[in-house]
Every structure is written in C-alpha cells, then in structure tokens.
Coordinates of C-alpha atoms in Angstrom, one line a residue:
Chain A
X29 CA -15.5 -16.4 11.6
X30 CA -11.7 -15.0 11.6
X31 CA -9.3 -16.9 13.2
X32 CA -8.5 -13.8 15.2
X33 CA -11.1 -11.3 15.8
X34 CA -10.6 -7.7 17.2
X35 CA -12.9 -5.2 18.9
X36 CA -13.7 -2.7 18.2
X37 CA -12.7 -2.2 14.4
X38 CA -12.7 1.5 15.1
X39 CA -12.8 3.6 17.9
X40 CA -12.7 7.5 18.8
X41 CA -11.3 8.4 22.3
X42 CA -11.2 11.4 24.4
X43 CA -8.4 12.2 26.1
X44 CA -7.8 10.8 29.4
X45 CA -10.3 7.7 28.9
X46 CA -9.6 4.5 29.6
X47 CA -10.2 2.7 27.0
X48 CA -9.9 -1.4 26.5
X49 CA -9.4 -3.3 23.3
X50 CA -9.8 -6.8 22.9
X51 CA -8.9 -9.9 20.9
X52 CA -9.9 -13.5 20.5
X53 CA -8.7 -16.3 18.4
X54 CA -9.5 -19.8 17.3
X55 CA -6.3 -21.2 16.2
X56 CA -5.1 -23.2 19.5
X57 CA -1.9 -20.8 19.6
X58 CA 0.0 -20.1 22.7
X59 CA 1.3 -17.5 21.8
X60 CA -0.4 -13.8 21.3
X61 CA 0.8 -10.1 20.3
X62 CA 0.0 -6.8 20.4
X63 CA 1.2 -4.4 17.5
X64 CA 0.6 -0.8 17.1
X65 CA 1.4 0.8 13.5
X66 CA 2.2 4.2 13.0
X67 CA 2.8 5.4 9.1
X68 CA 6.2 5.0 8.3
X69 CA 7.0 3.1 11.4
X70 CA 6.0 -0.2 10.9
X71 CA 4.9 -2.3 13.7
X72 CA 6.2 -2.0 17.4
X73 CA 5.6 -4.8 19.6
X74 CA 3.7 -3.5 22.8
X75 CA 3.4 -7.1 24.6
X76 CA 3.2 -10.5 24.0
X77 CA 2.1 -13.3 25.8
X78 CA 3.6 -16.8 25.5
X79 CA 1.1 -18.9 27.3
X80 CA -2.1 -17.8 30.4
X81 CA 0.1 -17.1 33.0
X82 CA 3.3 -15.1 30.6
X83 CA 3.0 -11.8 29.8
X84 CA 6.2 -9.8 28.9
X85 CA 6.4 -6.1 27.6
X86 CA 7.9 -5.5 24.2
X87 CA 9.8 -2.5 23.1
X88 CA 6.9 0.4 23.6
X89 CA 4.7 -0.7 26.6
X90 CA 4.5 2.6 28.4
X91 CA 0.7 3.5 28.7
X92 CA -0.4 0.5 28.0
X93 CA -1.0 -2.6 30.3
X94 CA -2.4 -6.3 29.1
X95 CA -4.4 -8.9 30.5
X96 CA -4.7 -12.8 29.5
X97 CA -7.8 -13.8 30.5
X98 CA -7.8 -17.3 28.7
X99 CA -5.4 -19.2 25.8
X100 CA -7.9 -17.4 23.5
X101 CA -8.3 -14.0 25.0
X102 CA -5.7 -11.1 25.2
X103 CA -6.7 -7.7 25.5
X104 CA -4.7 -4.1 25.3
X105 CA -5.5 -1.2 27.8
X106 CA -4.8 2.1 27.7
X107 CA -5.3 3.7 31.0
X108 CA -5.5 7.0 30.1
X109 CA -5.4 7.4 26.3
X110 CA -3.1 10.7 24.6
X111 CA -3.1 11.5 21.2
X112 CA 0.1 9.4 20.7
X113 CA -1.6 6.8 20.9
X114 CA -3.7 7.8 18.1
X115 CA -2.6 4.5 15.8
X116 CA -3.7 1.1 13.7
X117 CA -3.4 -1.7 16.8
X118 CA -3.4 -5.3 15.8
X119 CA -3.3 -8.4 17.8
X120 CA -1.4 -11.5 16.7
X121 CA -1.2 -15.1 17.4
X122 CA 1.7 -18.3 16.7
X123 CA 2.7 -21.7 17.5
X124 CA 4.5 -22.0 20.5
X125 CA 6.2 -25.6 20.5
X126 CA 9.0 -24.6 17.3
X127 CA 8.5 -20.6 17.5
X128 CA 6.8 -19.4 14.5
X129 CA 6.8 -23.0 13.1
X130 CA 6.1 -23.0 9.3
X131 CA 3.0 -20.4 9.1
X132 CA 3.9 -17.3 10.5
X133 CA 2.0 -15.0 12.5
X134 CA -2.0 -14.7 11.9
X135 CA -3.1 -11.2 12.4
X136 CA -6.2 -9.9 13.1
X137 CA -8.1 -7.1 10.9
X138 CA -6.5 -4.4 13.3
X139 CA -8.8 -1.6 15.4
X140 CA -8.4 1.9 14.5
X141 CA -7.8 4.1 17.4
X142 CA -8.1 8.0 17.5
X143 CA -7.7 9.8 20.3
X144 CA -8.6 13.6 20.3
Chain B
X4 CA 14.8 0.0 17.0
X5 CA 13.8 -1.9 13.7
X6 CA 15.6 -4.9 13.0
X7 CA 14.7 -4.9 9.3
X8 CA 14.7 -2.7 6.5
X9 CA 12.8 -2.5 3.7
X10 CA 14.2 -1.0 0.1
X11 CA 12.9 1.0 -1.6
X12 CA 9.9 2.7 0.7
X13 CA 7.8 2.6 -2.6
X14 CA 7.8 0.6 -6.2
X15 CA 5.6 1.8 -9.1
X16 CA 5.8 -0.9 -11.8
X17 CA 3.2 -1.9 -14.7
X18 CA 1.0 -5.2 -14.5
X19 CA 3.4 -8.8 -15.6
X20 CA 6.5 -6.7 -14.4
X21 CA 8.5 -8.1 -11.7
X22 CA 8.9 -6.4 -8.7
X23 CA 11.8 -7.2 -6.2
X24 CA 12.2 -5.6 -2.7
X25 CA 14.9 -6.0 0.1
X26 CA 15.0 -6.4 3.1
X27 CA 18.3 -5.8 5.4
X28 CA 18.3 -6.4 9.2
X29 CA 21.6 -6.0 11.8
X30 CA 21.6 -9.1 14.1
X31 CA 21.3 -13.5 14.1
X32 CA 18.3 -14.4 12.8
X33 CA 16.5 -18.3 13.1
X34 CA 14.4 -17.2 10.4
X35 CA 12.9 -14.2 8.0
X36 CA 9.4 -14.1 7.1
X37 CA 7.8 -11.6 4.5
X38 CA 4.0 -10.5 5.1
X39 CA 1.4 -8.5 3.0
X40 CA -0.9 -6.2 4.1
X41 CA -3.7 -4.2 1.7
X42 CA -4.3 -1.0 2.8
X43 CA -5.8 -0.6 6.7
X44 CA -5.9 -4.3 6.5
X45 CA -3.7 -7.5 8.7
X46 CA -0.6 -8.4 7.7
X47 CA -1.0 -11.8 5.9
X48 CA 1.7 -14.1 6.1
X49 CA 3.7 -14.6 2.6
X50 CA 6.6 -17.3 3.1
X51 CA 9.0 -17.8 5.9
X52 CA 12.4 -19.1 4.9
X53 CA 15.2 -20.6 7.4
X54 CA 18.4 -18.8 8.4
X55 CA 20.1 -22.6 6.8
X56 CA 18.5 -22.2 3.1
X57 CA 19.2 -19.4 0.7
X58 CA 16.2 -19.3 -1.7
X59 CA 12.7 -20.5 -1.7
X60 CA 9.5 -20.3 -3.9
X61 CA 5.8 -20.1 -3.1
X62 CA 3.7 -19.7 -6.5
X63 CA 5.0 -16.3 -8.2
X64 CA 6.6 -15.6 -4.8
X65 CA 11.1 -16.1 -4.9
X66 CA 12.6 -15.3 -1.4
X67 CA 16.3 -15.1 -1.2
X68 CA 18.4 -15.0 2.3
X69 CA 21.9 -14.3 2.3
X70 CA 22.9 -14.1 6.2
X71 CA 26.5 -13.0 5.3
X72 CA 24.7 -9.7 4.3
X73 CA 22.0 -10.1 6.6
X74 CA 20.0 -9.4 4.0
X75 CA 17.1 -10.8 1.8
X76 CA 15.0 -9.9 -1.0
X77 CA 11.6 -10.6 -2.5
X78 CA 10.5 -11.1 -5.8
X79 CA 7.0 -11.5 -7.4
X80 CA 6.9 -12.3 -10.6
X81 CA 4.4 -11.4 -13.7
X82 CA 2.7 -8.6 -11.2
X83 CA -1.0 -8.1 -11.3
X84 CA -3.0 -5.7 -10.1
X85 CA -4.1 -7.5 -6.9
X86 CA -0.6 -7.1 -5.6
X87 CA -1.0 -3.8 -4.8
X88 CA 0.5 -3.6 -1.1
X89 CA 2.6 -3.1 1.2
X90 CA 5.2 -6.2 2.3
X91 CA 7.1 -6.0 5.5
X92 CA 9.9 -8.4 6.3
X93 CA 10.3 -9.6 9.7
X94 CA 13.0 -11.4 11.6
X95 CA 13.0 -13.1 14.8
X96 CA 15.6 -11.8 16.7
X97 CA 17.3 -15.2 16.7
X98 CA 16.5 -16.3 20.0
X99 CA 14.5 -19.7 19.6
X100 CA 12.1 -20.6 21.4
X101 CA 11.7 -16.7 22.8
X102 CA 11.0 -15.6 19.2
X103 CA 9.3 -12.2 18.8
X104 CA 9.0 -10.7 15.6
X105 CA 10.4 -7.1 14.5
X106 CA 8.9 -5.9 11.6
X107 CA 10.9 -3.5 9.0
X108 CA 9.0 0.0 8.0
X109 CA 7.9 -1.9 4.5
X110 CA 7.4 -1.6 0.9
X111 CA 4.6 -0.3 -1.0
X112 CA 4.1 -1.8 -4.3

C-alpha cells in the first residue's frame, strides 16, 4: 500500500455539491497538507495540520473546510463545489520534531476534481 | 504569492545532456527542497539542501544554494529518458519549526 493514499483518484462534481475528499497515511507523520495544482500555478497550500487537534488555513482556504479525524486521517471539503475548483488536489504528510527533517514531504497520487 | 521561481518554464534537451534549472525565491529560507513529479502524478521528493551548505549531490542529481541570491539551481547529469518531468523547488518560508512549504510554478524537462 502507498504511504499516503487519496480518494477518490478522480471525481466529477456538479455544481453546488458538497463534496468530501479524503486521505490517509502510514508514515507516523504529524504533520499533513492539502495542495491544490492549477496548470501554471504550482501548488497552493489550502491547509495543513500539525498534529489532531491543529488545523491552520494556508494561503487559499476559501470554500474549503478540513477535518482531522485521527494522526492518520485528514480530509478536504468543499461545501459547495464551483468550477474554480475544478483542479489536481493532493494531500501531503512530514516529520514534525525538526520540520521537514531530511526526507521531504511524501505526496499522495493526487484526486482529480472537475466540477461542471 | 509563490515564494520560488522556476527557470526556464520548459527544457528540451537530447538523452546524456545535462539539464540545469533554477530556482529563485524572495525571503529567509531554513532550507530548499527540489521534487519531481511525472505527469498527473505526486510530487516525489528529490534532495533537500540546508540554508548553511552551498552544494550537494544525490546520484546524477547536483543542487546548488546560494542564499546571497536567494537562489538555487539543479542539475542532472547524463539525462535519460525517464527524466521526463516536471521539478518544482520549494522553500520553507524560514520559520522552523512552523515550516510550510511554497512551491515555485516548475520546470518541465
């Protein structure tokens, strides 16, 4: 299994739905992200979530809320999706004790999101 | 607002060229990390180097960080066609222990 897993890998909205996607890891990090990627755009940080009971809002969290349900389980909400949102959405996870330590981020796969 | 920048936007270059990208960003950094991703794919993480060393080598990978510049650059050497992709860099903002990572808009090799 990936160390970080997202559902679904792709998913078509309608406008106005709420629509919920998770993510689950089994590295033992703290420390979770969510990403959107837009072409030419790079990634923007929606929230993040340093430990169970942390969750902060990163540069574009407007229409979009989070919950932590466990150290392994963050999941992204849109409450009532718009075509803006259409975008690539990945979760990631890190070490918490020295930041990003000496590995990095580990991403998941990403879930496709359209909304029409 | 991005914090890095990737140059150029796109690299064409034949198989055992080198290829060499570069990254600037605008404010204090702890460190600067450089990830891959193939197309529609996670980022993968490449090689992180420290805002106190200047170069540093993973396999074919180089990484150079000059923070006078605030700048770094990546090069991998004898390209193959596998390393089609695009690399981001990312920096951390500077902030330790509250690191979040900004990504630049990338390069695609």
């Amino acid at each position: 299994d990936a160390d970080v897993t997202q559902t679904p890998r792709n998913r078509i909205t309608k406008t106005g739905k709420r629509i919920m996607l998770e993510c689950s890891q089994t590295k033992g990090h703290d420390r979770m992200y969510w990403y959107r990627q837009d072409p030419g755009l790079g990634l923007r940080l929606i929230y993040y979530s340093f430990d169970v009971k942390d969750i902060n809002k990163g540069e574009i969290s407007d229409g979009y809320s989070v919950s932590r349900q466990a150290q392994a389980k963050f999941s992204l909400s849109l409450e009532s999706a718009i075509p803006n949102q259409t975008a690539l959405y990945f979760c990631a996870t890190s070490e918490a004790a020295t930041g990003v330590g000496r590995y990095g981020y580990t991403f998941g796969s990403g879930t496709r999101l359209t909304v029409v | 607002s991005q914090q890095g920048e990737e140059d150029p936007q796109a690299l064409s270059i034949q198989e055992g060229e080198n290829a060499t990208m570069n990254c600037s960003y605008k404010t204090s950094i702890n460190n600067l990390q450089w990830y891959r991703q193939n197309s529609g794919r996670g980022l993968v993480h490449l090689i992180l180097i420290r805002s106190n060393e200047r170069e540093k080598h993973s396999g074919r990978l180089r990484v150079t960080l000059d923070t006078s510049k605030k700048s770094s650059s990546l090069l991998i050497t004898a390209s193959r066609a596998a390393d089609t992709a695009s690399y981001f860099c990312a920096t951390d903002g500077g902030n330790f222990g509250n690191e979040k990572l900004t990504f630049g808009t990338g390069t695609r090799l």
